[in-house]
Amino acid sequence: LNPTHSKNIDVAIEWYFEPNSAITVTGFRREISGLVVPISSYEYIPNNDIEAGATDYFTITRPANASDGVLKGVEVGLTYFPTYLPSVLDGLGFQGSLTVLDSNQTIPETNQLGEVVGYTQSDFFNVSKLSYNATLAYQRGPIGARLSYVWRKGFLHNNEARLFANPIGVWYKSSGYMDFQLTANVTDDISLTFDARNLTKENQQSFYKYGAAGGAETMNLGTTLVPRTFAIGARFTFQ
């Protein structure tokens, strides 16, 4: 395999309306060549005891740099730590961003010999058209806390094998996860932490979709139960 190459263009505008606060808008475009995709070919491999029911012809699938694509979008971000909050609320702030993406990727079509005879167009795999994150943050003295929520729209994960449904898309349902982190600095060298992951007990669901047909409610492929977890830790700094 050869390296995958990308030509990147980024344009950003930033407005710092307070010492610790800013609004940012970033536009970007990625022109990507040499994406790795599977290529299948029909090959003859002799001496497999045909008399016993074996075959000398096999469909072999290998990875190849046979796809190109374009990924473009806009990200809007906000960091806001107000300076006018009274007393114990001083140190409260917000960080968040919203990303809108558009993607297009070529998917090669091959004959039995594995020769590319044409291309179809597809969204990028594992890329959501819309996603956002929001964090409510607090930092005052030795105490730091973060309550974060991350959400992404449903996305195309992969295409099923071409021998099945010619092919059919496997999608992941839209999902969001909420996490919490608390840190207490006992001394300059010792801090205690508490982490809680997936507070809303969100599950991850995959489903079949081919064109406009199918969906999360009617063609479920699998559901992964993502546990809610809690962790307590300590950090030491040695000088």
XYZ file of N, CA and C in Angstrom:
717
model
N 0.837 -1.201 0.000
C 0.000 0.000 0.000
C 0.873 1.252 0.000
N 0.363 2.283 -0.657
C 1.027 3.580 -0.664
C 0.390 4.491 0.374
N 1.070 5.573 0.759
C 0.470 6.508 1.716
C -0.778 7.162 1.129
N -1.704 7.504 2.002
C -2.858 8.312 1.629
C -2.472 9.778 1.764
N -2.722 10.573 0.724
C -2.327 11.981 0.718
C -3.556 12.882 0.810
N -3.354 14.043 1.417
C -4.443 15.009 1.572
C -3.928 16.422 1.345
N -4.626 17.179 0.499
C -4.361 18.599 0.328
C -5.372 19.371 1.170
N -4.875 20.160 2.114
C -5.740 20.799 3.105
C -5.763 22.313 2.932
N -6.962 22.865 3.043
C -7.152 24.311 3.041
C -7.996 24.675 4.258
N -7.497 25.599 5.077
C -8.210 26.048 6.269
C -8.248 27.572 6.301
N -9.407 28.108 6.626
C -9.563 29.545 6.816
C -10.305 29.759 8.136
N -9.733 30.576 9.018
C -10.317 30.770 10.344
C -10.455 32.250 10.671
N -11.554 32.584 11.334
C -11.794 33.922 11.873
C -12.031 33.776 13.375
N -11.314 34.564 14.177
C -11.428 34.485 15.630
C -11.693 35.876 16.208
N -12.630 35.930 17.132
C -12.953 37.196 17.813
C -12.847 36.975 19.319
N -11.873 37.638 19.936
C -11.668 37.545 21.381
C -12.352 38.748 22.025
N -13.585 38.531 22.473
C -14.377 39.639 22.999
C -14.147 39.879 24.484
N -13.462 38.952 25.169
C -13.026 39.119 26.548
C -11.697 38.385 26.697
N -10.942 38.621 27.773
C -9.615 37.999 27.902
C -9.611 36.474 27.756
N -10.635 35.789 28.299
C -10.671 34.327 28.238
C -11.841 33.808 27.415
N -12.353 34.615 26.496
C -13.542 34.240 25.740
C -13.332 34.557 24.265
N -13.893 33.699 23.402
C -13.708 33.889 21.965
C -14.803 33.184 21.193
N -15.095 33.721 20.013
C -15.945 33.075 19.020
C -15.075 32.786 17.800
N -15.108 31.568 17.323
C -14.277 31.167 16.185
C -15.144 30.541 15.100
N -14.783 30.810 13.865
C -15.431 30.191 12.706
C -14.319 29.697 11.790
N -14.347 28.406 11.474
C -13.300 27.801 10.646
C -13.931 27.052 9.482
N -13.488 27.365 8.274
C -13.882 26.613 7.097
C -12.710 25.772 6.613
N -12.976 24.565 6.157
C -11.887 23.679 5.749
C -12.309 22.807 4.576
N -11.310 22.371 3.840
C -11.521 21.470 2.707
C -10.350 20.499 2.644
N -10.652 19.208 2.496
C -9.636 18.169 2.401
C -9.839 17.404 1.083
N -8.859 17.473 0.218
C -8.876 16.695 -1.019
C -7.959 15.494 -0.815
N -8.549 14.310 -0.703
C -7.823 13.118 -0.263
C -7.704 12.134 -1.420
N -6.502 11.637 -1.625
C -6.247 10.663 -2.689
C -5.576 9.427 -2.103
N -5.857 8.286 -2.707
C -5.243 7.037 -2.258
C -5.886 6.440 -1.031
N -7.201 6.655 -0.850
C -7.890 6.017 0.265
C -7.880 4.499 0.091
N -7.739 3.788 1.196
C -7.654 2.329 1.153
C -9.056 1.729 1.226
N -9.402 0.932 0.215
C -10.688 0.236 0.164
C -10.434 -1.207 -0.257
N -11.360 -2.121 0.020
C -11.161 -3.522 -0.384
C -11.458 -3.716 -1.865
N -10.616 -4.503 -2.552
C -10.805 -4.868 -3.947
C -10.861 -6.400 -4.032
N -11.919 -6.921 -4.663
C -12.098 -8.373 -4.769
C -11.781 -8.847 -6.177
N -11.159 -10.006 -6.291
C -10.854 -10.609 -7.589
C -11.100 -12.119 -7.527
N -11.381 -12.707 -8.684
C -11.646 -14.145 -8.813
C -10.376 -14.805 -9.322
N -9.769 -15.655 -8.480
C -8.445 -16.169 -8.816
C -8.402 -17.702 -8.813
N -7.501 -18.208 -9.639
C -7.289 -19.656 -9.765
C -6.100 -20.068 -8.912
N -6.332 -20.940 -7.939
C -5.284 -21.476 -7.073
C -5.394 -23.000 -7.149
N -4.478 -23.672 -7.850
C -4.644 -25.107 -8.155
C -4.321 -26.017 -6.979
N -4.563 -27.316 -7.251
C -4.185 -28.417 -6.352
C -4.910 -28.361 -5.012
N -6.244 -28.252 -5.062
C -7.045 -28.214 -3.837
C -7.967 -29.427 -3.710
N -7.576 -30.535 -4.352
C -8.311 -31.797 -4.227
C -9.769 -31.628 -4.660
N -9.923 -31.357 -5.986
C -11.263 -31.149 -6.524
C -12.118 -32.401 -6.383
N -11.496 -33.580 -6.482
C -12.255 -34.830 -6.376
C -12.927 -34.974 -5.024
N -12.373 -34.334 -4.009
C -12.972 -34.396 -2.674
C -13.997 -33.281 -2.449
N -14.291 -32.525 -3.510
C -15.299 -31.476 -3.386
C -14.738 -30.090 -3.196
N -13.412 -29.935 -3.200
C -12.810 -28.611 -3.049
C -12.866 -27.865 -4.382
N -12.429 -26.634 -4.390
C -12.439 -25.813 -5.593
C -11.072 -25.179 -5.798
N -10.767 -24.870 -7.062
C -9.519 -24.180 -7.375
C -9.739 -22.698 -7.672
N -10.976 -22.229 -7.520
C -11.300 -20.835 -7.826
C -11.806 -20.145 -6.560
N -11.233 -18.996 -6.268
C -11.534 -18.299 -5.016
C -11.734 -16.802 -5.274
N -12.594 -16.204 -4.479
C -12.731 -14.747 -4.464
C -11.829 -14.197 -3.375
N -10.809 -13.449 -3.767
C -9.818 -12.915 -2.839
C -10.044 -11.407 -2.696
N -10.107 -10.955 -1.472
C -10.289 -9.525 -1.199
C -9.030 -8.970 -0.552
N -8.490 -7.894 -1.144
C -7.283 -7.262 -0.628
C -7.500 -5.758 -0.507
N -6.792 -5.109 0.404
C -6.866 -3.641 0.472
C -6.059 -3.009 -0.654
N -6.539 -1.879 -1.171
C -5.848 -1.193 -2.259
C -6.117 0.303 -2.179
N -5.159 1.106 -2.658
C -5.340 2.558 -2.735
C -6.173 2.882 -3.976
N -7.470 2.672 -3.896
C -8.306 2.742 -5.090
C -9.469 3.715 -4.948
N -9.368 4.664 -4.030
C -10.475 5.589 -3.820
C -9.940 6.991 -3.539
N -10.686 7.987 -3.995
C -10.391 9.388 -3.714
C -11.631 10.030 -3.099
N -11.437 11.169 -2.458
C -12.588 11.818 -1.851
C -12.326 13.259 -1.474
N -13.412 13.950 -1.162
C -13.356 15.343 -0.716
C -14.174 15.469 0.559
N -13.584 16.103 1.560
C -14.244 16.355 2.835
C -14.174 17.851 3.105
N -15.324 18.485 3.302
C -15.345 19.926 3.523
C -16.403 20.265 4.563
N -16.216 21.413 5.214
C -17.173 21.770 6.235
C -16.831 23.060 6.937
N -17.651 23.364 7.938
C -17.506 24.580 8.744
C -17.664 24.207 10.210
N -16.812 24.779 11.048
C -16.913 24.580 12.492
C -17.046 25.934 13.169
N -18.031 26.055 14.050
C -18.258 27.269 14.830
C -18.025 26.928 16.296
N -17.175 27.700 16.958
C -16.844 27.421 18.354
C -17.046 28.622 19.252
N -17.339 28.352 20.501
C -17.518 29.409 21.510
C -16.820 29.009 22.793
N -15.988 29.899 23.297
C -15.399 29.771 24.628
C -15.782 31.018 25.410
N -16.459 30.826 26.546
C -16.975 31.975 27.288
C -16.791 31.749 28.782
N -15.886 32.512 29.365
C -15.671 32.525 30.806
C -15.903 33.954 31.287
N -17.135 34.268 31.722
C -17.451 35.647 32.108
C -16.630 36.103 33.309
N -16.340 37.399 33.322
C -15.516 37.971 34.399
C -16.338 38.709 35.446
N -17.658 38.711 35.273
C -18.500 39.508 36.168
C -19.271 38.671 37.189
N -19.061 37.351 37.215
C -19.818 36.515 38.141
C -19.356 36.734 39.576
N -20.287 36.707 40.527
C -19.919 37.003 41.918
C -19.377 35.786 42.659
N -18.525 36.025 43.592
C -18.092 35.080 44.620
C -17.822 33.682 44.084
N -18.550 32.702 44.627
C -18.259 31.305 44.347
C -18.508 30.936 42.880
N -19.308 31.710 42.153
C -19.577 31.427 40.746
C -18.447 31.865 39.830
N -17.534 32.655 40.350
C -16.395 33.093 39.556
C -15.542 31.867 39.182
N -15.312 31.672 37.908
C -14.616 30.487 37.422
C -15.503 29.580 36.599
N -16.799 29.940 36.494
C -17.747 29.164 35.703
C -17.678 29.602 34.237
N -17.700 28.658 33.333
C -17.607 29.000 31.917
C -18.160 27.915 31.024
N -18.077 28.183 29.723
C -18.658 27.283 28.726
C -17.705 27.148 27.550
N -17.611 25.950 27.031
C -16.873 25.678 25.800
C -17.714 24.764 24.924
N -17.791 25.087 23.641
C -18.585 24.247 22.756
C -18.279 24.527 21.305
N -18.680 23.606 20.447
C -18.494 23.783 19.014
C -19.551 22.996 18.256
N -19.836 23.461 17.045
C -20.774 22.818 16.135
C -20.071 22.637 14.798
N -20.123 21.420 14.255
C -19.438 21.119 13.002
C -20.432 20.571 11.984
N -20.419 21.164 10.802
C -21.240 20.711 9.681
C -20.300 20.228 8.580
N -20.497 18.996 8.106
C -19.592 18.388 7.138
C -20.343 17.922 5.897
N -19.651 17.963 4.783
C -20.136 17.370 3.540
C -18.990 16.536 2.975
N -19.274 15.321 2.581
C -18.205 14.438 2.114
C -18.655 13.654 0.896
N -17.681 13.253 0.092
C -17.941 12.452 -1.089
C -16.722 11.581 -1.354
N -16.954 10.293 -1.572
C -15.870 9.351 -1.775
C -16.207 8.425 -2.929
N -15.230 8.122 -3.774
C -15.447 7.178 -4.868
C -15.293 5.746 -4.358
N -16.211 4.884 -4.769
C -16.152 3.463 -4.426
C -15.961 2.680 -5.726
N -14.827 2.010 -5.912
C -14.569 1.320 -7.182
C -15.458 0.101 -7.374
N -15.873 -0.120 -8.630
C -16.575 -1.331 -9.027
C -15.629 -2.172 -9.882
N -15.578 -3.465 -9.637
C -14.605 -4.330 -10.306
C -15.299 -5.483 -11.021
N -14.596 -6.035 -12.001
C -15.065 -7.262 -12.640
C -14.482 -8.468 -11.901
N -14.673 -9.673 -12.453
C -14.217 -10.880 -11.762
C -12.700 -10.946 -11.627
N -11.976 -10.247 -12.494
C -10.516 -10.268 -12.435
C -9.967 -9.245 -11.450
N -10.856 -8.470 -10.850
C -10.400 -7.450 -9.915
C -10.028 -6.150 -10.577
N -10.351 -6.011 -11.867
C -10.053 -4.778 -12.587
C -11.149 -3.750 -12.334
N -10.744 -2.506 -12.063
C -11.710 -1.443 -11.804
C -12.362 -1.046 -13.123
N -13.685 -1.193 -13.199
C -14.425 -0.901 -14.430
C -15.331 0.313 -14.277
N -15.423 0.878 -13.081
C -16.262 2.053 -12.859
C -16.253 2.452 -11.402
N -16.954 3.541 -11.115
C -16.999 4.049 -9.748
C -18.421 4.457 -9.389
N -18.749 4.274 -8.122
C -19.958 4.850 -7.557
C -19.558 5.891 -6.520
N -20.494 6.737 -6.149
C -20.238 7.793 -5.182
C -20.877 7.440 -3.849
N -20.212 7.816 -2.782
C -20.698 7.496 -1.444
C -20.248 8.568 -0.473
N -20.962 8.685 0.650
C -20.458 9.480 1.758
C -19.193 8.826 2.311
N -18.361 9.619 2.966
C -17.224 9.054 3.685
C -17.723 8.111 4.766
N -17.014 7.011 4.942
C -17.339 6.122 6.041
C -16.952 6.774 7.378
N -17.791 6.553 8.386
C -17.524 6.978 9.765
C -17.444 8.502 9.921
N -18.112 9.246 9.047
C -18.133 10.701 9.134
C -19.584 11.166 9.265
N -19.892 11.922 10.308
C -21.230 12.465 10.514
C -21.352 13.817 9.826
N -22.512 14.070 9.248
C -22.745 15.366 8.610
C -22.893 16.483 9.638
N -23.304 16.140 10.847
C -23.517 17.149 11.885
C -23.079 16.586 13.230
N -22.344 17.380 13.980
C -21.942 16.988 15.331
C -21.723 18.238 16.167
N -21.850 18.079 17.472
C -21.581 19.205 18.361
C -21.132 18.690 19.723
N -20.463 19.542 20.459
C -20.081 19.230 21.829
C -20.252 20.470 22.677
N -20.589 20.264 23.933
C -20.798 21.370 24.864
C -20.251 20.974 26.226
N -19.489 21.868 26.829
C -18.879 21.593 28.132
C -19.141 22.754 29.066
N -19.737 22.453 30.209
C -19.884 23.426 31.278
C -18.710 23.225 32.226
N -17.866 24.239 32.340
C -16.611 24.097 33.085
C -16.602 25.006 34.307
N -15.879 24.549 35.325
C -15.717 25.348 36.540
C -14.304 25.158 37.068
N -13.614 26.258 37.298
C -12.264 26.206 37.833
C -12.091 27.345 38.822
N -11.956 26.989 40.086
C -11.768 27.999 41.128
C -10.883 27.413 42.211
N -9.737 27.996 42.404
C -8.819 27.484 43.418
C -8.419 26.057 43.111
N -8.511 25.167 44.091
C -8.075 23.781 43.876
C -9.128 22.897 43.209
N -10.318 23.430 42.944
C -11.412 22.622 42.427
C -11.613 22.883 40.939
N -11.698 21.802 40.174
C -12.010 21.887 38.756
C -13.063 20.849 38.400
N -14.047 21.238 37.573
C -15.114 20.319 37.192
C -15.478 20.535 35.730
N -15.878 19.445 35.058
C -16.300 19.492 33.666
C -17.506 18.584 33.489
N -18.581 19.143 32.935
C -19.750 18.356 32.526
C -19.872 18.515 31.018
N -19.663 17.422 30.290
C -19.552 17.488 28.828
C -20.609 16.622 28.161
N -21.080 17.114 27.023
C -22.011 16.333 26.199
C -21.539 16.386 24.751
N -21.439 15.219 24.131
C -20.991 15.100 22.743
C -22.067 14.355 21.961
N -22.456 14.927 20.817
C -23.495 14.314 19.986
C -23.054 14.291 18.534
N -23.382 13.214 17.828
C -23.101 13.134 16.399
C -24.279 12.493 15.681
N -24.557 12.997 14.494
C -25.638 12.466 13.686
C -25.259 11.091 13.148
N -26.271 10.291 12.832
C -26.030 8.970 12.281
C -25.143 9.007 11.047
N -24.350 7.959 10.830
C -23.355 7.972 9.767
C -23.221 6.588 9.139
N -22.717 6.586 7.898
C -22.427 5.343 7.181
C -21.140 4.740 7.724
N -21.221 3.530 8.245
C -20.061 2.882 8.847
C -19.280 2.069 7.820
N -19.966 1.271 7.021
C -19.313 0.468 5.989
C -20.376 -0.095 5.057
N -19.955 -0.674 3.952
C -20.846 -1.410 3.065
C -20.659 -2.894 3.291
N -21.772 -3.620 3.302
C -21.688 -5.068 3.430
C -20.926 -5.649 2.247
N -20.498 -6.894 2.374
C -19.794 -7.568 1.284
C -20.625 -7.512 0.008
N -19.964 -7.353 -1.127
C -20.670 -7.194 -2.394
C -21.453 -8.448 -2.796
N -21.168 -9.568 -2.153
C -21.926 -10.771 -2.454
C -23.286 -10.761 -1.784
N -23.523 -9.775 -0.928
C -24.793 -9.706 -0.205
C -25.427 -8.348 -0.435
N -26.595 -8.334 -1.075
C -27.393 -7.124 -1.278
C -26.710 -6.092 -2.157
N -25.617 -6.393 -2.734
C -24.993 -5.711 -3.900
C -24.558 -4.251 -3.838
N -24.047 -3.663 -2.863
C -23.995 -4.036 -1.451
C -25.096 -3.304 -0.677
N -25.099 -3.435 0.596
C -26.055 -2.731 1.438
C -25.282 -1.938 2.493
N -25.743 -0.742 2.797
C -25.027 0.108 3.736
C -25.316 -0.252 5.184
N -24.289 -0.246 6.004
C -24.428 -0.411 7.449
C -24.240 0.958 8.096
N -25.258 1.440 8.761
C -25.262 2.765 9.367
C -25.262 2.658 10.883
N -24.776 3.720 11.519
C -24.858 3.831 12.966
C -25.847 4.942 13.309
N -26.674 4.693 14.294
C -27.704 5.639 14.700
C -27.086 6.848 15.397
N -27.761 7.985 15.300
C -27.321 9.180 16.020
C -27.202 8.871 17.511
N -26.196 9.452 18.158
C -25.989 9.150 19.577
C -25.298 10.320 20.266
N -25.515 10.395 21.564
C -24.868 11.424 22.372
C -24.442 10.855 23.710
N -23.323 11.353 24.225
C -22.767 10.845 25.475
C -22.461 11.995 26.422
N -22.826 11.804 27.688
C -22.561 12.822 28.705
C -21.555 12.276 29.718
N -20.498 13.062 29.978
C -19.450 12.675 30.914
C -19.261 13.775 31.955
N -18.728 13.376 33.094
C -18.456 14.328 34.171
C -17.078 14.047 34.744
N -16.349 15.107 35.048
C -15.028 14.962 35.661
C -14.865 15.994 36.767
N -14.345 15.550 37.898
C -14.092 16.431 39.039
C -12.660 16.225 39.502
N -11.933 17.323 39.701
C -10.544 17.264 40.146
C -10.366 18.168 41.354
N -9.696 17.651 42.383
C -9.389 18.428 43.586
C -7.890 18.343 43.842
N -7.217 19.495 43.814
C -5.787 19.540 44.080
C -5.564 19.636 45.587
N -5.133 18.536 46.178
C -4.905 18.501 47.620
C -3.678 19.331 47.976
N -2.609 19.151 47.201
C -1.391 19.951 47.325
C -0.923 20.291 45.920
N 0.209 20.943 45.816
C 0.760 21.247 44.503
C 1.167 19.995 43.742
N 1.384 18.893 44.460
C 1.871 17.663 43.835
C 0.857 16.529 43.834
N -0.242 16.685 44.539
C -1.214 15.599 44.667
C -2.606 16.117 44.309
N -3.299 15.366 43.468
C -4.679 15.708 43.112
C -5.522 14.443 43.074
N -6.786 14.580 43.452
C -7.740 13.484 43.429
C -8.735 13.713 42.300
N -9.150 12.629 41.626
C -10.052 12.751 40.486
C -11.243 11.817 40.631
N -12.363 12.257 40.070
C -13.565 11.435 39.971
C -14.105 11.587 38.554
N -14.287 10.460 37.854
C -14.769 10.470 36.479
C -16.024 9.616 36.352
N -17.008 10.153 35.659
C -18.236 9.405 35.352
C -18.454 9.458 33.845
N -18.577 8.297 33.204
C -18.704 8.198 31.754
C -20.092 7.693 31.363
N -20.632 8.252 30.313
C -21.922 7.850 29.765
C -23.017 7.902 30.835
N -23.211 9.073 31.401
C -24.205 9.234 32.463
C -25.616 8.908 31.999
N -25.913 9.120 30.737
C -27.256 8.870 30.209
C -27.460 7.427 29.745
N -26.447 6.584 29.890
C -26.514 5.170 29.519
C -26.943 5.000 28.067
N -26.311 5.756 27.188
C -26.610 5.696 25.764
C -26.089 4.395 25.158
N -26.880 3.794 24.284
C -26.464 2.599 23.564
C -26.031 2.957 22.149
N -25.266 2.081 21.539
C -24.813 2.277 20.163
C -25.501 1.252 19.272
N -26.255 1.745 18.277
C -27.036 0.855 17.422
C -26.590 0.968 15.971
N -26.431 -0.185 15.325
C -26.157 -0.232 13.895
C -27.359 -0.835 13.185
N -27.568 -0.418 11.929
C -28.727 -0.904 11.190
C -28.439 -0.897 9.699
N -29.257 -1.647 8.957
C -29.112 -1.727 7.512
C -29.896 -0.611 6.837
N -29.299 -0.092 5.760
C -29.982 0.904 4.949
C -29.412 0.830 3.541
N -30.294 0.692 2.564
C -29.868 0.652 1.168
C -30.676 1.698 0.416
N -29.995 2.783 -0.002
C -30.720 3.887 -0.614
C -31.636 4.521 0.401
N -32.910 4.632 0.066
C -33.889 5.206 0.996
C -34.568 4.142 1.839
N -34.253 2.861 1.588
C -34.914 1.773 2.293
C -34.180 1.433 3.584
N -34.939 0.872 4.519
C -34.350 0.452 5.785
C -34.287 1.590 6.775
N -33.857 1.269 7.982
C -33.759 2.284 9.011
C -33.552 1.649 10.365
N -33.254 2.502 11.351
C -32.926 2.014 12.688
C -34.104 1.296 13.339
N -35.343 1.681 12.975
C -36.511 1.101 13.630
C -36.927 -0.234 13.012
N -36.550 -0.474 11.758
C -37.061 -1.655 11.062
C -35.995 -2.678 10.687
N -34.726 -2.261 10.591
C -33.693 -3.186 10.114
C -32.471 -3.132 11.025
N -32.682 -3.430 12.283
C -31.597 -3.414 13.254
C -30.567 -4.490 12.944
N -29.287 -4.115 12.988
C -28.197 -5.077 12.816
C -27.638 -5.502 14.167
N -27.387 -4.548 15.028
C -26.849 -4.877 16.347
C -26.941 -3.684 17.274
N -27.009 -3.958 18.556
C -27.056 -2.904 19.568
C -25.996 -3.190 20.625
N -25.088 -2.250 20.816
C -24.033 -2.394 21.812
C -24.430 -1.645 23.074
N -24.452 -2.345 24.194
C -24.777 -1.727 25.472
C -23.515 -1.080 26.029
N -23.491 0.249 26.023
C -22.329 0.981 26.523
C -22.568 1.268 28.011
N -21.739 0.742 28.897
C -22.027 0.876 30.324
C -21.759 2.278 30.851
N -22.453 2.601 31.904
C -22.128 3.793 32.685
C -21.016 3.400 33.664
N -19.924 4.157 33.653
C -18.777 3.788 34.487
C -18.364 4.949 35.385
N -17.817 4.599 36.533
C -17.310 5.569 37.491
C -15.883 5.175 37.871
N -15.049 6.164 38.040
C -13.650 5.890 38.402
C -13.156 6.955 39.365
N -12.400 6.513 40.349
C -11.748 7.404 41.315
C -10.241 7.211 41.185
N -9.503 8.301 41.135
C -8.073 8.200 40.950
C -7.298 9.254 41.712
N -6.000 9.085 41.690
C -5.090 10.040 42.320
C -3.918 10.269 41.390
N -3.428 11.496 41.360
C -2.297 11.858 40.525
C -1.209 12.447 41.404
N 0.020 11.989 41.118
C 1.169 12.454 41.886
C 2.185 13.062 40.931
N 2.771 14.147 41.331
C 3.834 14.765 40.555
C 5.125 14.751 41.369
N 6.182 14.162 40.764
C 7.465 14.072 41.456
C 8.449 15.039 40.799
N 9.123 15.772 41.577
C 10.087 16.748 41.061
C 11.499 16.425 41.522
